[in-house]
PDB file of C-alpha atoms in Angstrom:
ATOM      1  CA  UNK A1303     203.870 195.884 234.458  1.00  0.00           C
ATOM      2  CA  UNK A1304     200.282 196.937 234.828  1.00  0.00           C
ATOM      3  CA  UNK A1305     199.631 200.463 235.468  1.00  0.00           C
ATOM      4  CA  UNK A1306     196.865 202.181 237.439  1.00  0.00           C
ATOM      5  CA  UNK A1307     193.247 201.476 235.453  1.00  0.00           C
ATOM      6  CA  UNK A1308     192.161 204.395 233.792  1.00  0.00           C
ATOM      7  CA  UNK A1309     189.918 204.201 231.172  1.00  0.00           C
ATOM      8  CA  UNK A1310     190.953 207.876 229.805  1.00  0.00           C
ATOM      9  CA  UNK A1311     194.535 206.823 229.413  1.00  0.00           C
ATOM     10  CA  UNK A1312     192.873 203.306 226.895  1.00  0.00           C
ATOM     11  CA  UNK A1313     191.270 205.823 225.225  1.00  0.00           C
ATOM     12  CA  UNK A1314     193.762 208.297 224.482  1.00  0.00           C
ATOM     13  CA  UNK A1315     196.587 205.290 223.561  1.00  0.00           C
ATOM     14  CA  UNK A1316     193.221 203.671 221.247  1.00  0.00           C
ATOM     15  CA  UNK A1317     193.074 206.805 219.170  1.00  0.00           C
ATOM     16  CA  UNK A1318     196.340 206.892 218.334  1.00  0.00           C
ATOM     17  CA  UNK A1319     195.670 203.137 217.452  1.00  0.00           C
ATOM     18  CA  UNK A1320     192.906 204.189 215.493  1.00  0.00           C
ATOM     19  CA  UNK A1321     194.893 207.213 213.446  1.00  0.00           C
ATOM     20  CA  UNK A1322     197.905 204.747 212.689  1.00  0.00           C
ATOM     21  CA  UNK A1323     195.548 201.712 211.054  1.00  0.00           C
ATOM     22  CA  UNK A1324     193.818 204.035 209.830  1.00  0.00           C
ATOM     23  CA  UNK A1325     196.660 205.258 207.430  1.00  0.00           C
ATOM     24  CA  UNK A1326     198.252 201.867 207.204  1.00  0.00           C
ATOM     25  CA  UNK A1327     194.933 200.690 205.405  1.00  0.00           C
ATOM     26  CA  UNK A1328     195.500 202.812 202.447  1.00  0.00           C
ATOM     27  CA  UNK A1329     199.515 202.310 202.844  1.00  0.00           C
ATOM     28  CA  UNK A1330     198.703 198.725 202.556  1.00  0.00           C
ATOM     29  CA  UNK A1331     196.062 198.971 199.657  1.00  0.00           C
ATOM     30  CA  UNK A1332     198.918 201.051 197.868  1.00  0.00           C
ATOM     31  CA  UNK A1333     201.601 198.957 198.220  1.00  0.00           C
ATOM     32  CA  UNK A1334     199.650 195.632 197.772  1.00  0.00           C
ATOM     33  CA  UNK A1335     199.255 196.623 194.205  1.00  0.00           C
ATOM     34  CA  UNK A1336     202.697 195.605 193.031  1.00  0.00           C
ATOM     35  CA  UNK A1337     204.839 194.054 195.727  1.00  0.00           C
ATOM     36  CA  UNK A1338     204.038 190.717 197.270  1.00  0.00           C
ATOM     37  CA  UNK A1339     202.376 190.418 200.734  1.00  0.00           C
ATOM     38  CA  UNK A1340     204.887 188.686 202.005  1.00  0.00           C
ATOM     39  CA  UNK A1341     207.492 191.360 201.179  1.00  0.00           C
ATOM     40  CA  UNK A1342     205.508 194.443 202.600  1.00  0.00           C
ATOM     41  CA  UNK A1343     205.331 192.459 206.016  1.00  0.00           C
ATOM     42  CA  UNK A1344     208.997 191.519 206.106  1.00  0.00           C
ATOM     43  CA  UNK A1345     210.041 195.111 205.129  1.00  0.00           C
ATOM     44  CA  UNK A1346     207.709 196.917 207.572  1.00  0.00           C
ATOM     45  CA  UNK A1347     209.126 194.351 210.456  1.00  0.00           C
ATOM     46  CA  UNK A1348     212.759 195.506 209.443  1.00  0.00           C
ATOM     47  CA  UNK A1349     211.864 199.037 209.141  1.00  0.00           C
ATOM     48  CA  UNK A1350     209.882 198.923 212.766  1.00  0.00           C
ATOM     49  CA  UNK A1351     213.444 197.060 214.108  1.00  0.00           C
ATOM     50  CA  UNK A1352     215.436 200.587 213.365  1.00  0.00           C
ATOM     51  CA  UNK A1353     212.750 203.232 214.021  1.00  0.00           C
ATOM     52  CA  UNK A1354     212.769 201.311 217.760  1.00  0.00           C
ATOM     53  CA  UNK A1355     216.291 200.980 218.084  1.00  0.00           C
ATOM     54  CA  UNK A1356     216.396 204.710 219.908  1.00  0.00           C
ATOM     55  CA  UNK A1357     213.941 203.687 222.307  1.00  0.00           C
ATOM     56  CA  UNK A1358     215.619 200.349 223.060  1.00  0.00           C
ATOM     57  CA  UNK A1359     218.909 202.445 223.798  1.00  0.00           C
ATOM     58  CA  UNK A1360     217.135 205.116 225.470  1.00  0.00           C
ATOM     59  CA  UNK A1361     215.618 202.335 227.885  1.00  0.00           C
ATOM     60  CA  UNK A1362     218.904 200.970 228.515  1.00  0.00           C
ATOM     61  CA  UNK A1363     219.710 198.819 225.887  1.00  0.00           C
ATOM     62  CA  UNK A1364     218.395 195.370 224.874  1.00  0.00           C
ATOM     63  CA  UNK A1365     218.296 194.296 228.312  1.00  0.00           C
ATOM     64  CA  UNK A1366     214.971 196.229 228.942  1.00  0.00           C
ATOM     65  CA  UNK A1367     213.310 193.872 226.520  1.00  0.00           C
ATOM     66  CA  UNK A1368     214.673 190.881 228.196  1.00  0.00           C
ATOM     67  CA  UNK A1369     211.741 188.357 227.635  1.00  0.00           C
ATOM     68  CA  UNK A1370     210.500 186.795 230.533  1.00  0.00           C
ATOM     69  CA  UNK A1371     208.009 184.615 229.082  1.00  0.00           C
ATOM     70  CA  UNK A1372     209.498 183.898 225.812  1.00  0.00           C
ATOM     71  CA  UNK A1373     207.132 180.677 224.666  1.00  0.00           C
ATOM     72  CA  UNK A1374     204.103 183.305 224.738  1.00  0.00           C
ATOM     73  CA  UNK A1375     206.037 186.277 222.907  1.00  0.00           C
ATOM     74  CA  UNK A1376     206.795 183.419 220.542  1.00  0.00           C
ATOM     75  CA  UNK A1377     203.198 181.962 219.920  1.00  0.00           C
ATOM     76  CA  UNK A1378     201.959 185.654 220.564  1.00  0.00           C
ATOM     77  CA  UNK A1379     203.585 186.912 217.590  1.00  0.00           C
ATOM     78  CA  UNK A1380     203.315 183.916 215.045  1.00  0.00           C
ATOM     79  CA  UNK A1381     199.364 183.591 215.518  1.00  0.00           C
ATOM     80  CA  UNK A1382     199.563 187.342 214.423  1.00  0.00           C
ATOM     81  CA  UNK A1383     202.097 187.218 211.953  1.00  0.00           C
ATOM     82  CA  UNK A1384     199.483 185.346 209.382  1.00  0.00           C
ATOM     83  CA  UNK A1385     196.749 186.625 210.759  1.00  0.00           C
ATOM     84  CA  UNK A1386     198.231 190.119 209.755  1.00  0.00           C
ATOM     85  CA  UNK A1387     199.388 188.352 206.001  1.00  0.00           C
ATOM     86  CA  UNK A1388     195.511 187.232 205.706  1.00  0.00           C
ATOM     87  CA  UNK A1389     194.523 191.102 206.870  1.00  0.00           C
ATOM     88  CA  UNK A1390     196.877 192.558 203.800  1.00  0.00           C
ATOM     89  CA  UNK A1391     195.848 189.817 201.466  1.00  0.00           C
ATOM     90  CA  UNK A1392     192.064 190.315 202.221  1.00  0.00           C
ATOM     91  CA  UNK A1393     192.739 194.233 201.079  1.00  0.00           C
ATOM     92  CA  UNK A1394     193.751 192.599 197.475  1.00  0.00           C
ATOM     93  CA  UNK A1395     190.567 190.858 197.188  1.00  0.00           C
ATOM     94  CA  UNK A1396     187.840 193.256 198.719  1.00  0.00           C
ATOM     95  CA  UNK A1397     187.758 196.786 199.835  1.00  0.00           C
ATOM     96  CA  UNK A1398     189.466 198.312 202.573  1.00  0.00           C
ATOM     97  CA  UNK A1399     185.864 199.501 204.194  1.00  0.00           C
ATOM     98  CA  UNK A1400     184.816 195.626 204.044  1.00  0.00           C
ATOM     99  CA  UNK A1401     188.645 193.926 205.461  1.00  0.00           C
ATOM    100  CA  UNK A1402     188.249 196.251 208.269  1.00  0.00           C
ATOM    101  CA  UNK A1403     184.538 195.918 209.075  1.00  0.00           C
ATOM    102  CA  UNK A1404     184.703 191.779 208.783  1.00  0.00           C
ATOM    103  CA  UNK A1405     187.607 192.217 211.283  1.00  0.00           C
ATOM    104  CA  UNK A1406     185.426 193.376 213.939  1.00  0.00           C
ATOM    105  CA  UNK A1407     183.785 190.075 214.431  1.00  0.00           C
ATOM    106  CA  UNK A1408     186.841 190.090 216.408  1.00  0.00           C
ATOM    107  CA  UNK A1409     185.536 191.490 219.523  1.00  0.00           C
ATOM    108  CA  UNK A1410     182.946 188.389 219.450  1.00  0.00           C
ATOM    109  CA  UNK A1411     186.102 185.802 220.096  1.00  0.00           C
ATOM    110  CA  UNK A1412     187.687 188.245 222.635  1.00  0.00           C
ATOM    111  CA  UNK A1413     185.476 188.931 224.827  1.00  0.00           C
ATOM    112  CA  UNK A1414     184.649 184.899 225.277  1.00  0.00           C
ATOM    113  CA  UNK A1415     188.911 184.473 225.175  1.00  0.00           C
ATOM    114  CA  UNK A1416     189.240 186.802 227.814  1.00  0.00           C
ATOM    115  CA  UNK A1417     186.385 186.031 230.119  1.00  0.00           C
ATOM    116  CA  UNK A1418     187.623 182.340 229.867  1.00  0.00           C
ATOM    117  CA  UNK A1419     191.351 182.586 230.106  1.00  0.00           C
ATOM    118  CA  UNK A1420     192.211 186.300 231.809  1.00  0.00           C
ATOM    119  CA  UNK A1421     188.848 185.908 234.197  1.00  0.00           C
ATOM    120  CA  UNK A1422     187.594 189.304 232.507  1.00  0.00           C
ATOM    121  CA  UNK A1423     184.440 189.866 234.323  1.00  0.00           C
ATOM    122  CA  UNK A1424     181.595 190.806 231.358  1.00  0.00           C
ATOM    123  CA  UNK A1425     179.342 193.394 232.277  1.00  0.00           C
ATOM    124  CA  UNK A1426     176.042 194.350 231.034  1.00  0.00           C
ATOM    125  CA  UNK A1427     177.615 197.176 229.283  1.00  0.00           C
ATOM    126  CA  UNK A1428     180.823 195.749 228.095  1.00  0.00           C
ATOM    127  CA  UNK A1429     178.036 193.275 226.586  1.00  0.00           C
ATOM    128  CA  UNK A1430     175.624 196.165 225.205  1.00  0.00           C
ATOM    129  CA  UNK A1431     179.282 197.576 223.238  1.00  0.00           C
ATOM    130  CA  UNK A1432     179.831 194.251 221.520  1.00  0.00           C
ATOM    131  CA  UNK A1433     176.042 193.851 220.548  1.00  0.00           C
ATOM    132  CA  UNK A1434     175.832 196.940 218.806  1.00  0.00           C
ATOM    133  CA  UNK A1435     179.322 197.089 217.701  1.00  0.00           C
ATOM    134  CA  UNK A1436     178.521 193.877 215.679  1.00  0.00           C
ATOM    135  CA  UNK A1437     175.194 194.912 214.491  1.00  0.00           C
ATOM    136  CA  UNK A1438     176.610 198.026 213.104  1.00  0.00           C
ATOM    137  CA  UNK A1439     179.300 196.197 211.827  1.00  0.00           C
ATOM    138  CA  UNK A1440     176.541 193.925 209.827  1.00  0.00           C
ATOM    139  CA  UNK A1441     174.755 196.726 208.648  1.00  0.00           C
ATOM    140  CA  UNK A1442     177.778 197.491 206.853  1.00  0.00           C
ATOM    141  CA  UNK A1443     178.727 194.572 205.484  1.00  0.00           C
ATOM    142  CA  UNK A1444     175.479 193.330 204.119  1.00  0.00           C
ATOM    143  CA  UNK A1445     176.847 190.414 202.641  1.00  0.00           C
ATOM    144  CA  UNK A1446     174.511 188.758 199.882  1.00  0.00           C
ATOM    145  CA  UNK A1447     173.142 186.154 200.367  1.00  0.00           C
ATOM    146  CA  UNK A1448     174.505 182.679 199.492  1.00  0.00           C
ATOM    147  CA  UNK A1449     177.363 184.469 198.431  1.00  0.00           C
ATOM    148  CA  UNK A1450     180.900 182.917 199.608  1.00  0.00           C
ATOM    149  CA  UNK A1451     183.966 186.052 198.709  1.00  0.00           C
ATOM    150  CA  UNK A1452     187.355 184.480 199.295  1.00  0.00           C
ATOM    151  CA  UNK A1453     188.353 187.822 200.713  1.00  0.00           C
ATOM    152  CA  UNK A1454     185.518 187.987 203.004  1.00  0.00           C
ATOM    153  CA  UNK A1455     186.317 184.587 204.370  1.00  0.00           C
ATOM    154  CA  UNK A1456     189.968 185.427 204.684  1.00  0.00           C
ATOM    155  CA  UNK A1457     189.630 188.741 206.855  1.00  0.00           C
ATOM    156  CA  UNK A1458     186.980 186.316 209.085  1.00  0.00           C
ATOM    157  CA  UNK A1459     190.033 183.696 209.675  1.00  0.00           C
ATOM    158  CA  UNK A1460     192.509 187.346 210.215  1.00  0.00           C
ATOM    159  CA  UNK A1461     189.835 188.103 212.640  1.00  0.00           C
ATOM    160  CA  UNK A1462     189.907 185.025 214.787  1.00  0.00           C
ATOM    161  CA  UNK A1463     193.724 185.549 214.785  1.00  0.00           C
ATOM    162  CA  UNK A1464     193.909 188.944 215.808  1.00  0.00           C
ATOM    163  CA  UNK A1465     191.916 187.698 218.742  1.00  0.00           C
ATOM    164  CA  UNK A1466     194.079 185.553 219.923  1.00  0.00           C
ATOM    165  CA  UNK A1467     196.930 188.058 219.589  1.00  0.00           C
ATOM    166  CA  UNK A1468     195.352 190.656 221.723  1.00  0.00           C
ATOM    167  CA  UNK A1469     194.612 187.766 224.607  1.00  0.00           C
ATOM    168  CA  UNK A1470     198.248 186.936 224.480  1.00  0.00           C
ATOM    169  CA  UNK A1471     199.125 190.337 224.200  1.00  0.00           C
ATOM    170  CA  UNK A1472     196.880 191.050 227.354  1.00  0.00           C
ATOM    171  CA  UNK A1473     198.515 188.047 229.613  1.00  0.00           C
ATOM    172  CA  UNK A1474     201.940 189.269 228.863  1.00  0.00           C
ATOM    173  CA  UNK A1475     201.573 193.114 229.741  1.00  0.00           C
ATOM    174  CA  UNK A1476     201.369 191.473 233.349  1.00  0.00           C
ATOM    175  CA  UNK A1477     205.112 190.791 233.107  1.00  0.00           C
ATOM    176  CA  UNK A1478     206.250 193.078 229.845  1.00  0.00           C
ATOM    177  CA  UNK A1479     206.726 196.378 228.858  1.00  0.00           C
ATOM    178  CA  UNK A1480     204.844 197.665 226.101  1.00  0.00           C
ATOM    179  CA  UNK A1481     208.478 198.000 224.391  1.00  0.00           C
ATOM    180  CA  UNK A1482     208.982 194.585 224.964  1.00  0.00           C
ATOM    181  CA  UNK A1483     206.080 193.635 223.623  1.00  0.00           C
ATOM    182  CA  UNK A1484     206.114 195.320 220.288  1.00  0.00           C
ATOM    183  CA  UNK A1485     210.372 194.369 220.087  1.00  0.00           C
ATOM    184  CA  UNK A1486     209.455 190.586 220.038  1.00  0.00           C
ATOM    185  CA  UNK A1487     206.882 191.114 218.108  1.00  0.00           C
ATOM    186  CA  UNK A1488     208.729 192.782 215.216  1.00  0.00           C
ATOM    187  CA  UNK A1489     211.643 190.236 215.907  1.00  0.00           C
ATOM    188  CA  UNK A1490     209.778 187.105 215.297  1.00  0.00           C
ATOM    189  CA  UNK A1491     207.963 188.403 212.605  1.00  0.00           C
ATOM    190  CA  UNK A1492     211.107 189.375 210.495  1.00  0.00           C
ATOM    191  CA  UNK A1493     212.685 186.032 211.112  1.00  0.00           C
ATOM    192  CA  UNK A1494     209.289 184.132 210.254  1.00  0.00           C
ATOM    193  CA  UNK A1495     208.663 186.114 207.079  1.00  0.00           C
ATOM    194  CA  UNK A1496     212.528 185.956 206.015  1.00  0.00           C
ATOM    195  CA  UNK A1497     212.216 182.970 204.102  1.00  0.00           C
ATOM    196  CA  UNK A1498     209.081 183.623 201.877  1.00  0.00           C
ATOM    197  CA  UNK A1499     210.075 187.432 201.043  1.00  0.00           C
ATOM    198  CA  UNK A1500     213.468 186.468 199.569  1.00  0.00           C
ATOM    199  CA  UNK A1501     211.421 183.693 197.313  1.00  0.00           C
ATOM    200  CA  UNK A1502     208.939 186.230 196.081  1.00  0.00           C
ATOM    201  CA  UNK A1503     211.275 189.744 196.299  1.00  0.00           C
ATOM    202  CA  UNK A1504     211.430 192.015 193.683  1.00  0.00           C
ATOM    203  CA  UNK A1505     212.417 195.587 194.179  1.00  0.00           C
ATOM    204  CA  UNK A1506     209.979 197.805 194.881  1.00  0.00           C
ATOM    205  CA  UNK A1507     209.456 201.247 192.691  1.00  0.00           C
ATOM    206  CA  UNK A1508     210.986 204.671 194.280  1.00  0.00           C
ATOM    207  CA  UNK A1509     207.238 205.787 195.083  1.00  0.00           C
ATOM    208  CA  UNK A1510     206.335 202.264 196.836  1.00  0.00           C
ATOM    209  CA  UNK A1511     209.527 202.977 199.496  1.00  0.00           C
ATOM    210  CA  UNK A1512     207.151 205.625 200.385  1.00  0.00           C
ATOM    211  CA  UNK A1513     204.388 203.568 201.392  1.00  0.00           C
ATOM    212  CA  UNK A1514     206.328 201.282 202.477  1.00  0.00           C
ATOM    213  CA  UNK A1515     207.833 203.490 205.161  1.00  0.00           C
ATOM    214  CA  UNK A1516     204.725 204.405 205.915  1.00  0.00           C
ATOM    215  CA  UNK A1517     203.564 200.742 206.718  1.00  0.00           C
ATOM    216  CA  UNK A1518     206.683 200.299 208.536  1.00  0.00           C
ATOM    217  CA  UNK A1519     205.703 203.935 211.071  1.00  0.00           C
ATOM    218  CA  UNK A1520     202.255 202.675 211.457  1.00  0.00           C
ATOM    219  CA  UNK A1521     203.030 199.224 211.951  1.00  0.00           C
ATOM    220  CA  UNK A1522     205.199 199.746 214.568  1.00  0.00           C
ATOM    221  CA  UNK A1523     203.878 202.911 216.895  1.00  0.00           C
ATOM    222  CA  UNK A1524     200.201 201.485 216.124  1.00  0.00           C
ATOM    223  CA  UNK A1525     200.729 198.289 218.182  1.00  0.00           C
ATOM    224  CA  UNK A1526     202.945 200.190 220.725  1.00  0.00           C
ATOM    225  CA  UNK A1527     199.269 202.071 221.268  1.00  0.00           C
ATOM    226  CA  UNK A1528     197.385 198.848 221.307  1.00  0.00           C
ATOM    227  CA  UNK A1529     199.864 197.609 224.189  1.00  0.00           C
ATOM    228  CA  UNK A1530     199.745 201.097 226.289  1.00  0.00           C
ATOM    229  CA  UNK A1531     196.057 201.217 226.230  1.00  0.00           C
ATOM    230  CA  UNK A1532     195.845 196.984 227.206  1.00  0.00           C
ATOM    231  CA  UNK A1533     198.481 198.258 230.376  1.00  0.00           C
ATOM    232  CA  UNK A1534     195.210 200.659 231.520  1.00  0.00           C
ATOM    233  CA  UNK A1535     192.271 198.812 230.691  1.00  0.00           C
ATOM    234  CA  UNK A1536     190.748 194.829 230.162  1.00  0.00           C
ATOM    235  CA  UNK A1537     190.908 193.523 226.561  1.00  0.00           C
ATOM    236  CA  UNK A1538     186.947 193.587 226.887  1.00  0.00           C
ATOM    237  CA  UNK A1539     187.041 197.076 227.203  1.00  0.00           C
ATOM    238  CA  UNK A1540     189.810 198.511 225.303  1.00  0.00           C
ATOM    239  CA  UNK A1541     188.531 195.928 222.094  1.00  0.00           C
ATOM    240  CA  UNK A1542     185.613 197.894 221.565  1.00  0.00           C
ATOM    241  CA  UNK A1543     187.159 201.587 221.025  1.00  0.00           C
ATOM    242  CA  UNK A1544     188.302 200.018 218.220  1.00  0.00           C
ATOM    243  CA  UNK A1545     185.092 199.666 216.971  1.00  0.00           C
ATOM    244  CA  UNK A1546     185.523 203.422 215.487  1.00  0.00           C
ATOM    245  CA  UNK A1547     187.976 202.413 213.049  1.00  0.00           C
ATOM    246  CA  UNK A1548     184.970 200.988 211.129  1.00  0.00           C
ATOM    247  CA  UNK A1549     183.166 203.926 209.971  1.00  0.00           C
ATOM    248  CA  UNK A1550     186.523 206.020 209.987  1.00  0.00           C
ATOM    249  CA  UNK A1551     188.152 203.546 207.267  1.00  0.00           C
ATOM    250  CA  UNK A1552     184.558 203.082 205.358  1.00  0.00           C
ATOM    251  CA  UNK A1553     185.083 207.029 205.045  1.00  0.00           C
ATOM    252  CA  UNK A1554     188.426 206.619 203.687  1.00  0.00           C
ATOM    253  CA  UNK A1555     187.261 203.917 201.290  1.00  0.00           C
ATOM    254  CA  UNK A1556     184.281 206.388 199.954  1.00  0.00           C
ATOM    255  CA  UNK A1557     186.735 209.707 199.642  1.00  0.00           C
ATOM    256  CA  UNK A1558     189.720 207.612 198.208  1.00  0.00           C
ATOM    257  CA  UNK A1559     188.588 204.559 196.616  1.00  0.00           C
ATOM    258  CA  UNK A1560     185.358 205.325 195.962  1.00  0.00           C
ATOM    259  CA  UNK A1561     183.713 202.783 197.702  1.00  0.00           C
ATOM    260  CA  UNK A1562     180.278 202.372 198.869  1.00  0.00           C
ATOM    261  CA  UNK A1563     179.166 204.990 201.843  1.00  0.00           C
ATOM    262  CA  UNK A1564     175.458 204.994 202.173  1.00  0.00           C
ATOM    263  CA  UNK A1565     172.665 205.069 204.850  1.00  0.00           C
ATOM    264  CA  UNK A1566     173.229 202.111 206.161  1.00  0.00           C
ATOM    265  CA  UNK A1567     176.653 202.693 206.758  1.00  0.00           C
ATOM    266  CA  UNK A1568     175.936 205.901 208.753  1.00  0.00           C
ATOM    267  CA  UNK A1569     173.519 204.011 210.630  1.00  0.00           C
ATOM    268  CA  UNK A1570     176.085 201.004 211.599  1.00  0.00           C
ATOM    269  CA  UNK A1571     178.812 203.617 212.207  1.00  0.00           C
ATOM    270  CA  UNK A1572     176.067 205.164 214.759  1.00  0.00           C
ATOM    271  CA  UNK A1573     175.779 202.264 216.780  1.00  0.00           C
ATOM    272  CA  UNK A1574     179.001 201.661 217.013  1.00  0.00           C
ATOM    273  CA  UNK A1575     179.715 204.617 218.488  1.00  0.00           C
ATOM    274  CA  UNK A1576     176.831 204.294 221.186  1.00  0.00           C
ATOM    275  CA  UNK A1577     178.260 200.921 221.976  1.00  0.00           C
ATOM    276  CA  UNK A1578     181.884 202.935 222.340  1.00  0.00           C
ATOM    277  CA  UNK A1579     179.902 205.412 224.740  1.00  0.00           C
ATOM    278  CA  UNK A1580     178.794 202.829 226.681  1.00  0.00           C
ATOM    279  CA  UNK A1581     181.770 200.550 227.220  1.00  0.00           C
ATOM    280  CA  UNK A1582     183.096 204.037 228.695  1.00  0.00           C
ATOM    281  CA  UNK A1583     180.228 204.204 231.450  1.00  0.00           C
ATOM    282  CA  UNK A1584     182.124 203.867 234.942  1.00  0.00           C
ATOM    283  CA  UNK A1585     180.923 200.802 236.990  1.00  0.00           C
ATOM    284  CA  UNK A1586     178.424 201.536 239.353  1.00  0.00           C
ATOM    285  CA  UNK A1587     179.434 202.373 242.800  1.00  0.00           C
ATOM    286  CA  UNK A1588     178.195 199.572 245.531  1.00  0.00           C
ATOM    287  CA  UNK A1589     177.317 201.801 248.827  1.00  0.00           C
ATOM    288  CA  UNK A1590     178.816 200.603 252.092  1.00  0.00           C
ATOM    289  CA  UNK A1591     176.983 199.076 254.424  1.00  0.00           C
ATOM    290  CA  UNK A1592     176.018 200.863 257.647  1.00  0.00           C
ATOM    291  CA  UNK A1593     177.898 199.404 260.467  1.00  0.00           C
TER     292      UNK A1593
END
C-alpha cells in the first residue's frame, strides 16, 4: 500500500496533522476540566467510528478494512491507546505548551526504532533535524533543576509510546490502507476504554458535547493525516515536520492560556524550523559512472 515517495505529498498530509492537534490540544484542555480522561477517549473513539462510517461505505464496505495483520493493528493501537490517556492526563497537570514540547523527545526513540526495525537509512540531515529539533525543544522546556513534575514525567512515558505507535503504524502501511489503519485503531480503542469510562461516566454539560465533538473530528482525520503522509515518506522523515507543532501550540498556550512565550521560546521554535528545512533537503544525486 505504499505510494510513490514524495516528500511534498508528507508535507502537505503533516500540516493537516499539525492544524488538527493543534485544535485538539485546547479541545482536550477544555474538556479535561470536568469529564474524566477516560471518558473523553472513549467518546472521541465512538464519535471517530460514525464520522468514518461514510468513508468505509464509500470504499466498499467493511471489507476494505479487512485486517491483514491483525496482531500488529492490535498491539499498534493498545501501546497508543495509554500513551494517548498519559498525553490528555499530562494536559491536567502542566500546560499544553509543555505536554506537547516534552512529546517531542519522541523523534529521539523513532528515529533509533526505525533505523533498527524498518532499516530506515539515517542521513546526515535527517540527523541535523532531530538535533536541533530537540535542542529547540529544550530551550523550551527549561526544566529546573532537580525538579521531578509528575506531568512532565507522564508526557515523557506518552512520548516513548507514541513512538512505538508511529513504528507500527509505519510497518503496517506496507500492507494497509490509511482507512484501515485509523478503523482499527478507533475500534480497539473503544473496546479497550469501554470498561473504565462506564466506571467513571458522568454526563457531560451541553457546552462540553462541543468539545467533545471537536476531539472526536480531530482525533480521527488527524491520524488519517499522520498515516497518508507515513504512505509518502520514512517515519525518520515525516517525524520531524511535526516538530512545528511545538512553537504553534506554545503560541496557543500564550494567546489562550496565558502561558509563558518568551525569547527562548522564539529561539527553540527557530531551530526547529531549520531542522524542518533541512529534513526537506533532497538527497544528493550520485553521478553515473562513465562507461
Amino acid at each position: 500500500m505504499t505510494a510513490t515517495p514524495s516528500k511534498t505529498m508528507a508535507a502537505l498530509w503533516m500540516a493537516g496533522w499539525l492544524a488538527l492537534m493543534l485544535v485538539m490540544a485546547v479541545a482536550g484542555r477544555e474538556t479535561t476540566r470536568e469529564l474524566s480522561v477516560f471518558q473523553i477517549m472513549e467518546v472521541r473513539s465512538v464519535i471517530g467510528f460514525f464520522l468514518l462510517l461514510p468513508f468505509i461505505l464509500r470504499a466498499g464496505g467493511f471489507k476494505a478494512v479487512t485486517a491483514h495483520r491483525l496482531p500488529q493493528h492490535l498491539a499498534r493501537n493498545g501501546v497508543h491507546y495509554f500513551a494517548q490517556l498519559g498525553w490528555f492526563y499530562a494536559l491536567t497537570l502542566i500546560g499544553i505548551g509543555q505536554v506537547v514540547a516534552i512529546e517531542f523527545t519522541m523523534p529521539i526513540w523513532t528515529a533509533l526504532l526505525a533505523a533498527t526495525f524498518l532499516s530506515e537509512r539515517m542521513t546526515v540531515w535527517k540527523i541535523a533535524a532531530v538535533v536541533l529539533g530537540v535542542i529547540g525543544v529544550v530551550m523550551i522546556v527549561r526544566p529546573a533543576t532537580g525538579e521531578i513534575n509528575p506531568g512532565q514525567l507522564i508526557a515523557l512515558g506518552a512520548a516513548i509510546g507514541f513512538s512505538i505507535s508511529m513504528i507500527l503504524a509505519k510497518s503496517l502501511t506496507r500492507t494497509e490502507s490509511a482507512l484501515s489503519i485509523l478503523f482499527w485503531m478507533i475500534v480497539v480503542q473503544m473496546v479497550v476504554g469501554l470498561l473504565p469510562t462506564l466506571y467513571v461516566w458522568t454526563w457531560p454539560s451541553a457546552h462540553m458535547w462541543g468539545w467533545l465533538f471537536v476531539i472526536g473530528v480531530c482525533g480521527t482525520f488527524s491520524h488519517y493525516c499522520l498515516a497518508s503522509a507515513l504512505r509518502y515518506a520514512d517515519a525518520t522523515i515525516v517525524v520531524p515536520m511535526d516538530f512545528l507543532r511545538v512553537p504553534l501550540t506554545a503560541t496557543a498556550g500564550w494567546l489562550l492560556y496565558s502561558e509563558r512565550l518568551d525569547a527562548w521560546t522564539v529561539l527553540g521554535a527557530a531551530l526547529i524550523l531549520c531542522g524542518n528545512l533541512l529534513n526537506l533537503k533532497p538527497a544528493s544525486v550520485v553521478p553515473a559512472r562513465a562507461q
